PDB file of N, CA, C and O in Angstrom:
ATOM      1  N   UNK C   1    -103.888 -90.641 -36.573  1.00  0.00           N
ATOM      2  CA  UNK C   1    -102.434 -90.661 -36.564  1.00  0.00           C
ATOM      3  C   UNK C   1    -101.900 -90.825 -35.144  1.00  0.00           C
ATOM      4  O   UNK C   1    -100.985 -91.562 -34.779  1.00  0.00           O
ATOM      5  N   UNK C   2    -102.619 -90.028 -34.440  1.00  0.00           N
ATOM      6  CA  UNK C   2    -101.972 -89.993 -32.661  1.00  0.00           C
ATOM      7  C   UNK C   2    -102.289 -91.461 -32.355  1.00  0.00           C
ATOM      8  O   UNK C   2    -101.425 -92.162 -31.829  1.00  0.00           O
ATOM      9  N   UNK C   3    -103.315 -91.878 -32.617  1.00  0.00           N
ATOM     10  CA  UNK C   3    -103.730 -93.574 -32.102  1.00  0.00           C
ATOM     11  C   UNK C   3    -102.580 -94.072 -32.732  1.00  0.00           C
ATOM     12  O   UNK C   3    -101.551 -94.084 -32.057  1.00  0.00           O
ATOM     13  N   UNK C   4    -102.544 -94.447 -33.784  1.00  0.00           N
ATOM     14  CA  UNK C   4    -101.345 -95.244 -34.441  1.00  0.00           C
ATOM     15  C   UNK C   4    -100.033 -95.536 -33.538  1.00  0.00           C
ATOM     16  O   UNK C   4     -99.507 -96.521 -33.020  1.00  0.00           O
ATOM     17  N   UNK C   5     -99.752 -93.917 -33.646  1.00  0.00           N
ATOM     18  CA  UNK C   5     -98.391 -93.798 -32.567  1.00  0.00           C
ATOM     19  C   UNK C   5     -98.324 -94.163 -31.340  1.00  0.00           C
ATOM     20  O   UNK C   5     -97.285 -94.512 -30.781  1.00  0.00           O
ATOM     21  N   UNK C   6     -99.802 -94.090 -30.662  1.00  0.00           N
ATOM     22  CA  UNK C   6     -99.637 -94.307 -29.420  1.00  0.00           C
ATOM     23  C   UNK C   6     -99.681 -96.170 -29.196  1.00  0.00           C
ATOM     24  O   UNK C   6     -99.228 -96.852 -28.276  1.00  0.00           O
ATOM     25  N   UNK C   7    -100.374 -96.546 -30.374  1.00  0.00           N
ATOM     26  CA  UNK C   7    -100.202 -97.937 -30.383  1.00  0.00           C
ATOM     27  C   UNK C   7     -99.446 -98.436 -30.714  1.00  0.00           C
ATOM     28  O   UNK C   7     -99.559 -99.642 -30.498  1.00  0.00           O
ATOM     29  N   UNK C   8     -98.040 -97.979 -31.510  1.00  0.00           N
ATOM     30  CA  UNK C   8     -96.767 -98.046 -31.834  1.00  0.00           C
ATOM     31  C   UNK C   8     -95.739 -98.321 -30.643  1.00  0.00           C
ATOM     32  O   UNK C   8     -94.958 -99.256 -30.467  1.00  0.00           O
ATOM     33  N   UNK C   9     -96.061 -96.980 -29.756  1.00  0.00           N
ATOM     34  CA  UNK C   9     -95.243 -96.773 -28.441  1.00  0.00           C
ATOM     35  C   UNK C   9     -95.052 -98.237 -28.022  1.00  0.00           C
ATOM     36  O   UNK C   9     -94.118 -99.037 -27.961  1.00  0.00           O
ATOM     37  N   UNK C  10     -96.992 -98.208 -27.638  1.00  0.00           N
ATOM     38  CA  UNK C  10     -97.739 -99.413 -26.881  1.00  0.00           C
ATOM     39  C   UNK C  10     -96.771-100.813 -27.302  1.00  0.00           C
ATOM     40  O   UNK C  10     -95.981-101.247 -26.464  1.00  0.00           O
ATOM     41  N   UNK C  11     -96.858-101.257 -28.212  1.00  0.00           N
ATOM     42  CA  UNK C  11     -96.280-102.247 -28.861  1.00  0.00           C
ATOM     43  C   UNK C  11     -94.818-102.330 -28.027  1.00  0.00           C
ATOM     44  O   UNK C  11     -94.616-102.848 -26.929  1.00  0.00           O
ATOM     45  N   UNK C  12     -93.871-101.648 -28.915  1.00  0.00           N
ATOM     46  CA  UNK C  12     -92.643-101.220 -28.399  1.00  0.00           C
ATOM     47  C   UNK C  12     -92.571-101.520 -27.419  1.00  0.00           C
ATOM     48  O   UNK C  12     -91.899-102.525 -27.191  1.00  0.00           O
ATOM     49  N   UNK C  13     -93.274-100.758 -26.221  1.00  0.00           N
ATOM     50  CA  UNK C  13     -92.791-101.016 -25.266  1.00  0.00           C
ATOM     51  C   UNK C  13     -93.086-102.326 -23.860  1.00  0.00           C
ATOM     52  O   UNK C  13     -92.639-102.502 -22.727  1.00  0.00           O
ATOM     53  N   UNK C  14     -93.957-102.924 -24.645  1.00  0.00           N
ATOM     54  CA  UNK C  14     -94.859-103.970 -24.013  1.00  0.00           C
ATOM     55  C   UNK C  14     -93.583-105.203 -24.571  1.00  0.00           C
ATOM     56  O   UNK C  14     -93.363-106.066 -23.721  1.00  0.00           O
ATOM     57  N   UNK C  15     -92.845-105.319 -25.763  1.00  0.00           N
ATOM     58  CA  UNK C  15     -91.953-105.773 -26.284  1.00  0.00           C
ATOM     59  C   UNK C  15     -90.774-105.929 -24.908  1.00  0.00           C
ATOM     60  O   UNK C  15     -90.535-106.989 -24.330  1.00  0.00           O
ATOM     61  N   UNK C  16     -90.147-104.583 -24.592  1.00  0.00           N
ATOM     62  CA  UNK C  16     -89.154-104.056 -24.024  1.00  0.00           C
ATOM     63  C   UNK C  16     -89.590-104.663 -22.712  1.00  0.00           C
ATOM     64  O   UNK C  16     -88.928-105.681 -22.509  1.00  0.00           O
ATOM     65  N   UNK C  17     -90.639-104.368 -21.538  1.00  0.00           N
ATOM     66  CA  UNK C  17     -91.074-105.028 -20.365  1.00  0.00           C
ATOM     67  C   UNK C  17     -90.782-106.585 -20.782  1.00  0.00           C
ATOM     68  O   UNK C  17     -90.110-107.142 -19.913  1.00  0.00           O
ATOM     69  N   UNK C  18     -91.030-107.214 -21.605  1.00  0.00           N
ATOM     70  CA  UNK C  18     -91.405-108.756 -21.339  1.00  0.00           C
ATOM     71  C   UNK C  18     -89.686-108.734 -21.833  1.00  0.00           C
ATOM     72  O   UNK C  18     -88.847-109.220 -21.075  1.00  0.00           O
ATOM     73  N   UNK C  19     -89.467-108.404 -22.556  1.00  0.00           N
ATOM     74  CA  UNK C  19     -87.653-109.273 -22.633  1.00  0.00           C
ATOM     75  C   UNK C  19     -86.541-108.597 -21.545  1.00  0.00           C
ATOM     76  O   UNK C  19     -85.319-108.745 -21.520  1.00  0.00           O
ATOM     77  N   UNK C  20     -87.432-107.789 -20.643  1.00  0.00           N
ATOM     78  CA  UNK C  20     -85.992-107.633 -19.530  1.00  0.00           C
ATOM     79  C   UNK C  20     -87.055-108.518 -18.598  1.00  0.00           C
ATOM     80  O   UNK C  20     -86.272-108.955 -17.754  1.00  0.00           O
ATOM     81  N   UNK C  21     -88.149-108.958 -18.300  1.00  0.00           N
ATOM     82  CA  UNK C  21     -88.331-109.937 -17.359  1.00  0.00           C
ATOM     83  C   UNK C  21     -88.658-111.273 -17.871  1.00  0.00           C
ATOM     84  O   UNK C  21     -89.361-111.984 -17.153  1.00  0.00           O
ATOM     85  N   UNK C  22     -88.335-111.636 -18.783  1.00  0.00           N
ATOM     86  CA  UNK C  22     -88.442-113.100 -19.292  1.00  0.00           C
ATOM     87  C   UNK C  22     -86.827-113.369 -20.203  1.00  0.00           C
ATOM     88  O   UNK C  22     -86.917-113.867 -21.325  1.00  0.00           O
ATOM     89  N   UNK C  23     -85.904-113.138 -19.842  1.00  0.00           N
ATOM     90  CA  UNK C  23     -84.733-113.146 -20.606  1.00  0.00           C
ATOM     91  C   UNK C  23     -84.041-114.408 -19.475  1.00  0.00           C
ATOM     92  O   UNK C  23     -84.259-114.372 -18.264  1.00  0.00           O
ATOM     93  N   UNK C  24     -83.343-115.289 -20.030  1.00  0.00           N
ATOM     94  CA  UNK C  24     -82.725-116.429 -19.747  1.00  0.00           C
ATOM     95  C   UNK C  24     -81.590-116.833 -20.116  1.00  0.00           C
ATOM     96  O   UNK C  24     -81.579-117.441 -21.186  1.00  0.00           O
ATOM     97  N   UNK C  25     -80.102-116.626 -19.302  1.00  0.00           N
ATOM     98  CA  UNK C  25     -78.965-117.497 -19.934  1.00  0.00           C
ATOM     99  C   UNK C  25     -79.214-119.039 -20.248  1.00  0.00           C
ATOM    100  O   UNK C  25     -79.590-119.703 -19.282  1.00  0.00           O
ATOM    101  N   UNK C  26     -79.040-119.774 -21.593  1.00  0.00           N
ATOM    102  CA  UNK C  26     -78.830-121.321 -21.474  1.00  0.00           C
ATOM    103  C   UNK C  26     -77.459-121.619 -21.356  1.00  0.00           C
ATOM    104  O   UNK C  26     -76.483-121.518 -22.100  1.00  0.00           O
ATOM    105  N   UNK C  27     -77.611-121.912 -20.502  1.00  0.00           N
ATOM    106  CA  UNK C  27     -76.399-122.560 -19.883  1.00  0.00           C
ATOM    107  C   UNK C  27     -75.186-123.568 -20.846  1.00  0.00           C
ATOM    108  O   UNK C  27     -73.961-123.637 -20.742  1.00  0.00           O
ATOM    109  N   UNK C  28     -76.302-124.373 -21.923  1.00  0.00           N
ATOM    110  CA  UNK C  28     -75.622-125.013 -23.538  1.00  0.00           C
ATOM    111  C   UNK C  28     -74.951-124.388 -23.920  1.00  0.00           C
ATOM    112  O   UNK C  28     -73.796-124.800 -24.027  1.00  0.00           O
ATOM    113  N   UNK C  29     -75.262-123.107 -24.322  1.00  0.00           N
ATOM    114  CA  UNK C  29     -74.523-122.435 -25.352  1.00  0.00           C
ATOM    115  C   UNK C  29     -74.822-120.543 -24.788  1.00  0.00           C
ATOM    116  O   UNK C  29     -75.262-119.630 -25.486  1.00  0.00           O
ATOM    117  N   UNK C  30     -74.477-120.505 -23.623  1.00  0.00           N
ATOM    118  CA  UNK C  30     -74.366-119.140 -22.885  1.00  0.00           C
ATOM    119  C   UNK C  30     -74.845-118.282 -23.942  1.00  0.00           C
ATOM    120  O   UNK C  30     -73.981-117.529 -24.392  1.00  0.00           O
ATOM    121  N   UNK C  31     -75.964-118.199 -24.444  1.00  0.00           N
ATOM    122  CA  UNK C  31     -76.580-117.222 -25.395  1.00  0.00           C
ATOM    123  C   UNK C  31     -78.103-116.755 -24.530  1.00  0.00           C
ATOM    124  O   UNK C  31     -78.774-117.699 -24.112  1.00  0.00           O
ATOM    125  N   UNK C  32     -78.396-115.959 -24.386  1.00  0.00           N
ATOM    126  CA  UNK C  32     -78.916-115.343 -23.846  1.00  0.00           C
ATOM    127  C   UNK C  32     -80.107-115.333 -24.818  1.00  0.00           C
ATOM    128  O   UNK C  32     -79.998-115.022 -26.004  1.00  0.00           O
ATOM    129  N   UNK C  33     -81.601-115.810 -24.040  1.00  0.00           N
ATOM    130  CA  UNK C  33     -82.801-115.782 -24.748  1.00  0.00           C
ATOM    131  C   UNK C  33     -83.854-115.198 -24.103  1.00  0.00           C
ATOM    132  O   UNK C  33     -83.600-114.949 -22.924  1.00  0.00           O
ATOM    133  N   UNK C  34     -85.071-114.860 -24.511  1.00  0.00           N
ATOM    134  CA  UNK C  34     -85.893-114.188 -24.237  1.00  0.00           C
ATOM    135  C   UNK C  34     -87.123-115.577 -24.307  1.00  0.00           C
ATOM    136  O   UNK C  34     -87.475-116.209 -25.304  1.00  0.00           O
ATOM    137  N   UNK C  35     -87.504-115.712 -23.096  1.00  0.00           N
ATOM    138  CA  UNK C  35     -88.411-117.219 -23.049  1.00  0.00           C
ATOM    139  C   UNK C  35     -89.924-116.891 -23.104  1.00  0.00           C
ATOM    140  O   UNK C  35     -90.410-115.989 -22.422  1.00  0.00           O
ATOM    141  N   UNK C  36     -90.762-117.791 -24.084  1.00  0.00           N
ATOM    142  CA  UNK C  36     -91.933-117.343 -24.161  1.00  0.00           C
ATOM    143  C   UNK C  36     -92.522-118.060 -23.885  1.00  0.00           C
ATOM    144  O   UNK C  36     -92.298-119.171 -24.367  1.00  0.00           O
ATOM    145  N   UNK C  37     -93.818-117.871 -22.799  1.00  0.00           N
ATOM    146  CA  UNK C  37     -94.181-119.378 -21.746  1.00  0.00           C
ATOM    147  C   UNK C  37     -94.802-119.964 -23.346  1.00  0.00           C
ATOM    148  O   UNK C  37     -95.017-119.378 -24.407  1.00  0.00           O
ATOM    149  N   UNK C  38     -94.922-121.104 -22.997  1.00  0.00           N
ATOM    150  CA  UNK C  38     -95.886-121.703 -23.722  1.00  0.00           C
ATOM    151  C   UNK C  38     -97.083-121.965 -23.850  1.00  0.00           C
ATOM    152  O   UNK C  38     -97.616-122.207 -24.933  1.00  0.00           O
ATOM    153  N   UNK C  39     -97.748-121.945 -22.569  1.00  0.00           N
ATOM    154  CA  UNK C  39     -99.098-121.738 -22.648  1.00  0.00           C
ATOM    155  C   UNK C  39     -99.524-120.435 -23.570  1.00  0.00           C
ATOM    156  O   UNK C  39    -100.528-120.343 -24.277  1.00  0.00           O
ATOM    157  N   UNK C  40     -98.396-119.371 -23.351  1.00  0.00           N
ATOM    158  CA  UNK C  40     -99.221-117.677 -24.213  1.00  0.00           C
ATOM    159  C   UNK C  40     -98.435-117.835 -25.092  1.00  0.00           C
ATOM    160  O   UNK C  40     -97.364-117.260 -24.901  1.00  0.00           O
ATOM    161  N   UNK C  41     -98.555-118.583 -26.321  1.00  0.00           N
ATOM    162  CA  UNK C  41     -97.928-118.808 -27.901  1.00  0.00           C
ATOM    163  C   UNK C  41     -98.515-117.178 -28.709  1.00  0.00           C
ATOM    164  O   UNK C  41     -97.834-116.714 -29.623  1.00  0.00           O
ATOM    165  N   UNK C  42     -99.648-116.538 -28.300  1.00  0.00           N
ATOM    166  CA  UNK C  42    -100.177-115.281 -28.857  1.00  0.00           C
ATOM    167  C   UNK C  42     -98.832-114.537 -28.590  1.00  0.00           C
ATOM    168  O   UNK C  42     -98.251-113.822 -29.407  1.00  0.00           O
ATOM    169  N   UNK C  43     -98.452-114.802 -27.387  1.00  0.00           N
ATOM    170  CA  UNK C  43     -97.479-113.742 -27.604  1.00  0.00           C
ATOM    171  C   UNK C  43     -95.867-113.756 -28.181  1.00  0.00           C
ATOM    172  O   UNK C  43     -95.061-112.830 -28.268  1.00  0.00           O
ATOM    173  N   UNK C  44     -95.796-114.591 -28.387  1.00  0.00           N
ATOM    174  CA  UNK C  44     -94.635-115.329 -29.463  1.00  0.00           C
ATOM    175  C   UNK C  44     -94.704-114.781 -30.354  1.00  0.00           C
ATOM    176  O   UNK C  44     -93.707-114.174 -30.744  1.00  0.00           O
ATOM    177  N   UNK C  45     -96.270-114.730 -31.309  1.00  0.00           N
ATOM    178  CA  UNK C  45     -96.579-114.730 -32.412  1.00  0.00           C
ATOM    179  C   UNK C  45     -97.156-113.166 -32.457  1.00  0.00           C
ATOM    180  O   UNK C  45     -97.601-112.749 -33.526  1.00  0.00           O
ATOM    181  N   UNK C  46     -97.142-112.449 -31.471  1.00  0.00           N
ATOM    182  CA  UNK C  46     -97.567-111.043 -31.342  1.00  0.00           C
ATOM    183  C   UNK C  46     -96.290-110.495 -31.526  1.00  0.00           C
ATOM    184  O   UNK C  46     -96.214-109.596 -32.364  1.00  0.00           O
ATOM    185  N   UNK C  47     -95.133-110.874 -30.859  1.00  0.00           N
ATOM    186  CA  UNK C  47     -93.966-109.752 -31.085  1.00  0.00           C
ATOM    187  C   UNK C  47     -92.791-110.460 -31.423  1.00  0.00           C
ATOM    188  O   UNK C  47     -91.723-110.197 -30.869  1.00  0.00           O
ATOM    189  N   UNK C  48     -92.939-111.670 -32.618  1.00  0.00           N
ATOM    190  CA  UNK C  48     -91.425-112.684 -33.133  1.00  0.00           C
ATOM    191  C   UNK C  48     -91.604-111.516 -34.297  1.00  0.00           C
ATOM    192  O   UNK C  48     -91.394-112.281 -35.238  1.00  0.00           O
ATOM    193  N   UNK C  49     -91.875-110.010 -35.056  1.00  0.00           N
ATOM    194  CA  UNK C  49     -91.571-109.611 -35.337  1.00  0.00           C
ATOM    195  C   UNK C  49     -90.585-108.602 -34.916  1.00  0.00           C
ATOM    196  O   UNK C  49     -90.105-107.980 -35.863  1.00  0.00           O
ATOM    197  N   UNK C  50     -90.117-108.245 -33.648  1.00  0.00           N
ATOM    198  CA  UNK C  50     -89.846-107.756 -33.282  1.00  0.00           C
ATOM    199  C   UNK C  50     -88.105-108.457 -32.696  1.00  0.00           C
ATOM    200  O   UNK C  50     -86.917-108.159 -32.813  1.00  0.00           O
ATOM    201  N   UNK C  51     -88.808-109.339 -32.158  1.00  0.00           N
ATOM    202  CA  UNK C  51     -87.763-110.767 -31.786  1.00  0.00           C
ATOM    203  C   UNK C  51     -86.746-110.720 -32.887  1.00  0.00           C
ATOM    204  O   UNK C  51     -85.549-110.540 -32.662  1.00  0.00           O
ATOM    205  N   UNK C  52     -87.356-110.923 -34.332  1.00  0.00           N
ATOM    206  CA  UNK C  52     -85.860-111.550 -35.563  1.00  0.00           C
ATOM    207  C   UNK C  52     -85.491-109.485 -35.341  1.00  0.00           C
ATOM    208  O   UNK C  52     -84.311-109.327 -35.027  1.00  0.00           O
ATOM    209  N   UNK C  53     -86.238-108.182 -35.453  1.00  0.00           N
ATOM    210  CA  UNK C  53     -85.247-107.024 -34.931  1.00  0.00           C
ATOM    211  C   UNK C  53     -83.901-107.679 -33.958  1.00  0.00           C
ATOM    212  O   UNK C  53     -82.747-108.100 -34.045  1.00  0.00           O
ATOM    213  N   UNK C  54     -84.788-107.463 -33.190  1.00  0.00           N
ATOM    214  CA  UNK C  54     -83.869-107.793 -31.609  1.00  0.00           C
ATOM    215  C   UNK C  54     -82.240-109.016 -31.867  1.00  0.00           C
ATOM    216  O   UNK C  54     -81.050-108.867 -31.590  1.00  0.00           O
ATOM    217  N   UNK C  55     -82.814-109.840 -32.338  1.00  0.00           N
ATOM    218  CA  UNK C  55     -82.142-111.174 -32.682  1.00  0.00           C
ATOM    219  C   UNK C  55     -80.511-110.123 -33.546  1.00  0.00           C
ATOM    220  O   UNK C  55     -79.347-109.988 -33.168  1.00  0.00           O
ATOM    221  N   UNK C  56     -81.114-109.711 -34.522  1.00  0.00           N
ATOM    222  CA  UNK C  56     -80.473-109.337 -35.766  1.00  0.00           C
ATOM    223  C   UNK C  56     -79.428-107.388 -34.802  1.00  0.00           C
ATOM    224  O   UNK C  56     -78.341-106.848 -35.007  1.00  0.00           O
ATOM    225  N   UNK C  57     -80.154-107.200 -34.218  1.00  0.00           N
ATOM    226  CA  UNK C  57     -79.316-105.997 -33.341  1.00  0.00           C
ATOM    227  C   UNK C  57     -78.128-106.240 -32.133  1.00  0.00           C
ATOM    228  O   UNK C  57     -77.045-105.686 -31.946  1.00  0.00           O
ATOM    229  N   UNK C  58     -78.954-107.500 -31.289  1.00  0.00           N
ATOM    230  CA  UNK C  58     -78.316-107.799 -30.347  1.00  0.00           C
ATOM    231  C   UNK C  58     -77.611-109.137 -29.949  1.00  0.00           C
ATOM    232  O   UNK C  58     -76.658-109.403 -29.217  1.00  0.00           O
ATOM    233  N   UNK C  59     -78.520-109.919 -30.776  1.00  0.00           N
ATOM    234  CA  UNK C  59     -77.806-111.396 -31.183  1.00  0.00           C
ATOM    235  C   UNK C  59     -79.110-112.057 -29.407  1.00  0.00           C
ATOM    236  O   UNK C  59     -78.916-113.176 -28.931  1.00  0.00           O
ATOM    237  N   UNK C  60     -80.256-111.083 -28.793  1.00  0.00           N
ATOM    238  CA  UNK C  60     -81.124-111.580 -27.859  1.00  0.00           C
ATOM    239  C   UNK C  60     -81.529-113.064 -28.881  1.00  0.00           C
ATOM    240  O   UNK C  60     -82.072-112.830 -29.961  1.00  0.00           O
ATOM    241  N   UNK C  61     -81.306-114.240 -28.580  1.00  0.00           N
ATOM    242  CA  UNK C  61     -82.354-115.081 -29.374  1.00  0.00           C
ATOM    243  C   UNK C  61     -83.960-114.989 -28.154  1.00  0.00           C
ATOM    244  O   UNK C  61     -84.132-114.462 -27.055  1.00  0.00           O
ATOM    245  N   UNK C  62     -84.945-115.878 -29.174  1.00  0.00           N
ATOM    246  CA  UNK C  62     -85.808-116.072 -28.118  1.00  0.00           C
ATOM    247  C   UNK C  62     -86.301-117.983 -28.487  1.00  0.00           C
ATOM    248  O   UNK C  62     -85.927-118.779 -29.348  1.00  0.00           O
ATOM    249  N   UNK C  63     -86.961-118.044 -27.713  1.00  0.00           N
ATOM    250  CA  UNK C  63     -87.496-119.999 -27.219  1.00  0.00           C
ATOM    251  C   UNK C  63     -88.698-119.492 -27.033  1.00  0.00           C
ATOM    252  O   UNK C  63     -88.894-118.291 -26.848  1.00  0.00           O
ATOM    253  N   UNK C  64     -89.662-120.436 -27.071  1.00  0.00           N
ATOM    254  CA  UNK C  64     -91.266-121.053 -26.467  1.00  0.00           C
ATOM    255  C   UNK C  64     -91.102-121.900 -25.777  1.00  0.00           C
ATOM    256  O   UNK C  64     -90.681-122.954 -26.254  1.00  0.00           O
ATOM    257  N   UNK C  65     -91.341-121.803 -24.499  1.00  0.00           N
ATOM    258  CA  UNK C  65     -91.347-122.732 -23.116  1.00  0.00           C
ATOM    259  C   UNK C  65     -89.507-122.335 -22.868  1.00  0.00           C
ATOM    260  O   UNK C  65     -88.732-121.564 -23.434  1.00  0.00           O
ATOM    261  N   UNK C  66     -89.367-123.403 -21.632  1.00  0.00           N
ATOM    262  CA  UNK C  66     -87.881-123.409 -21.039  1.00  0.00           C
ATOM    263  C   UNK C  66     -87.469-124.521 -21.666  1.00  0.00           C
ATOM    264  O   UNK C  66     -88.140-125.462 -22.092  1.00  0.00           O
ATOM    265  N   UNK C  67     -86.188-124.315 -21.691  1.00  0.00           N
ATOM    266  CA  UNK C  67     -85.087-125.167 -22.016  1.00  0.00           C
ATOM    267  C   UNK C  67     -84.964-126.422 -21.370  1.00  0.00           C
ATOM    268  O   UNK C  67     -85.085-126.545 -20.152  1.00  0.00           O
ATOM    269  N   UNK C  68     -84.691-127.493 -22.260  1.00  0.00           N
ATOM    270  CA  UNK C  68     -84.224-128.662 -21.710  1.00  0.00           C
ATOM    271  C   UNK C  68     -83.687-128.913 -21.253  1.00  0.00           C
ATOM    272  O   UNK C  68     -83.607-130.114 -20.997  1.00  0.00           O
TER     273      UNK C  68
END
């Protein structure tokens, strides 16, 4: 049970680090995204559950690679 949680935290908060240092105004449409390099697609696909949260709380969208 303590593992779980602590890998819960883990999650969470590994989430929270990468979208206050990978967060991006586009300048198109001044919406504010959370950019996921593209080379590390694992991690897109590790926490876009978390992302449609986020999306759906704060209106954060997120991208793979930078903007055009």
């Amino acid at each position: 049970m303590n593992i779980a949680i602590g890998a819960l935290a883990l999650y969470l908060l590994g989430y929270a680090v990468f979208r206050q240092t990978h967060t991006e105004i586009w300048e198109k449409d001044k919406q504010s995204y959370v950019i996921f390099p593209s080379h590390m697609t694992m991690l897109y696909y590790l926490w876009r559950p978390l992302s449609y949260i986020d999306e759906s709380a704060t209106g954060m969208k997120s991208h793979i690679g930078p903007h055009q």
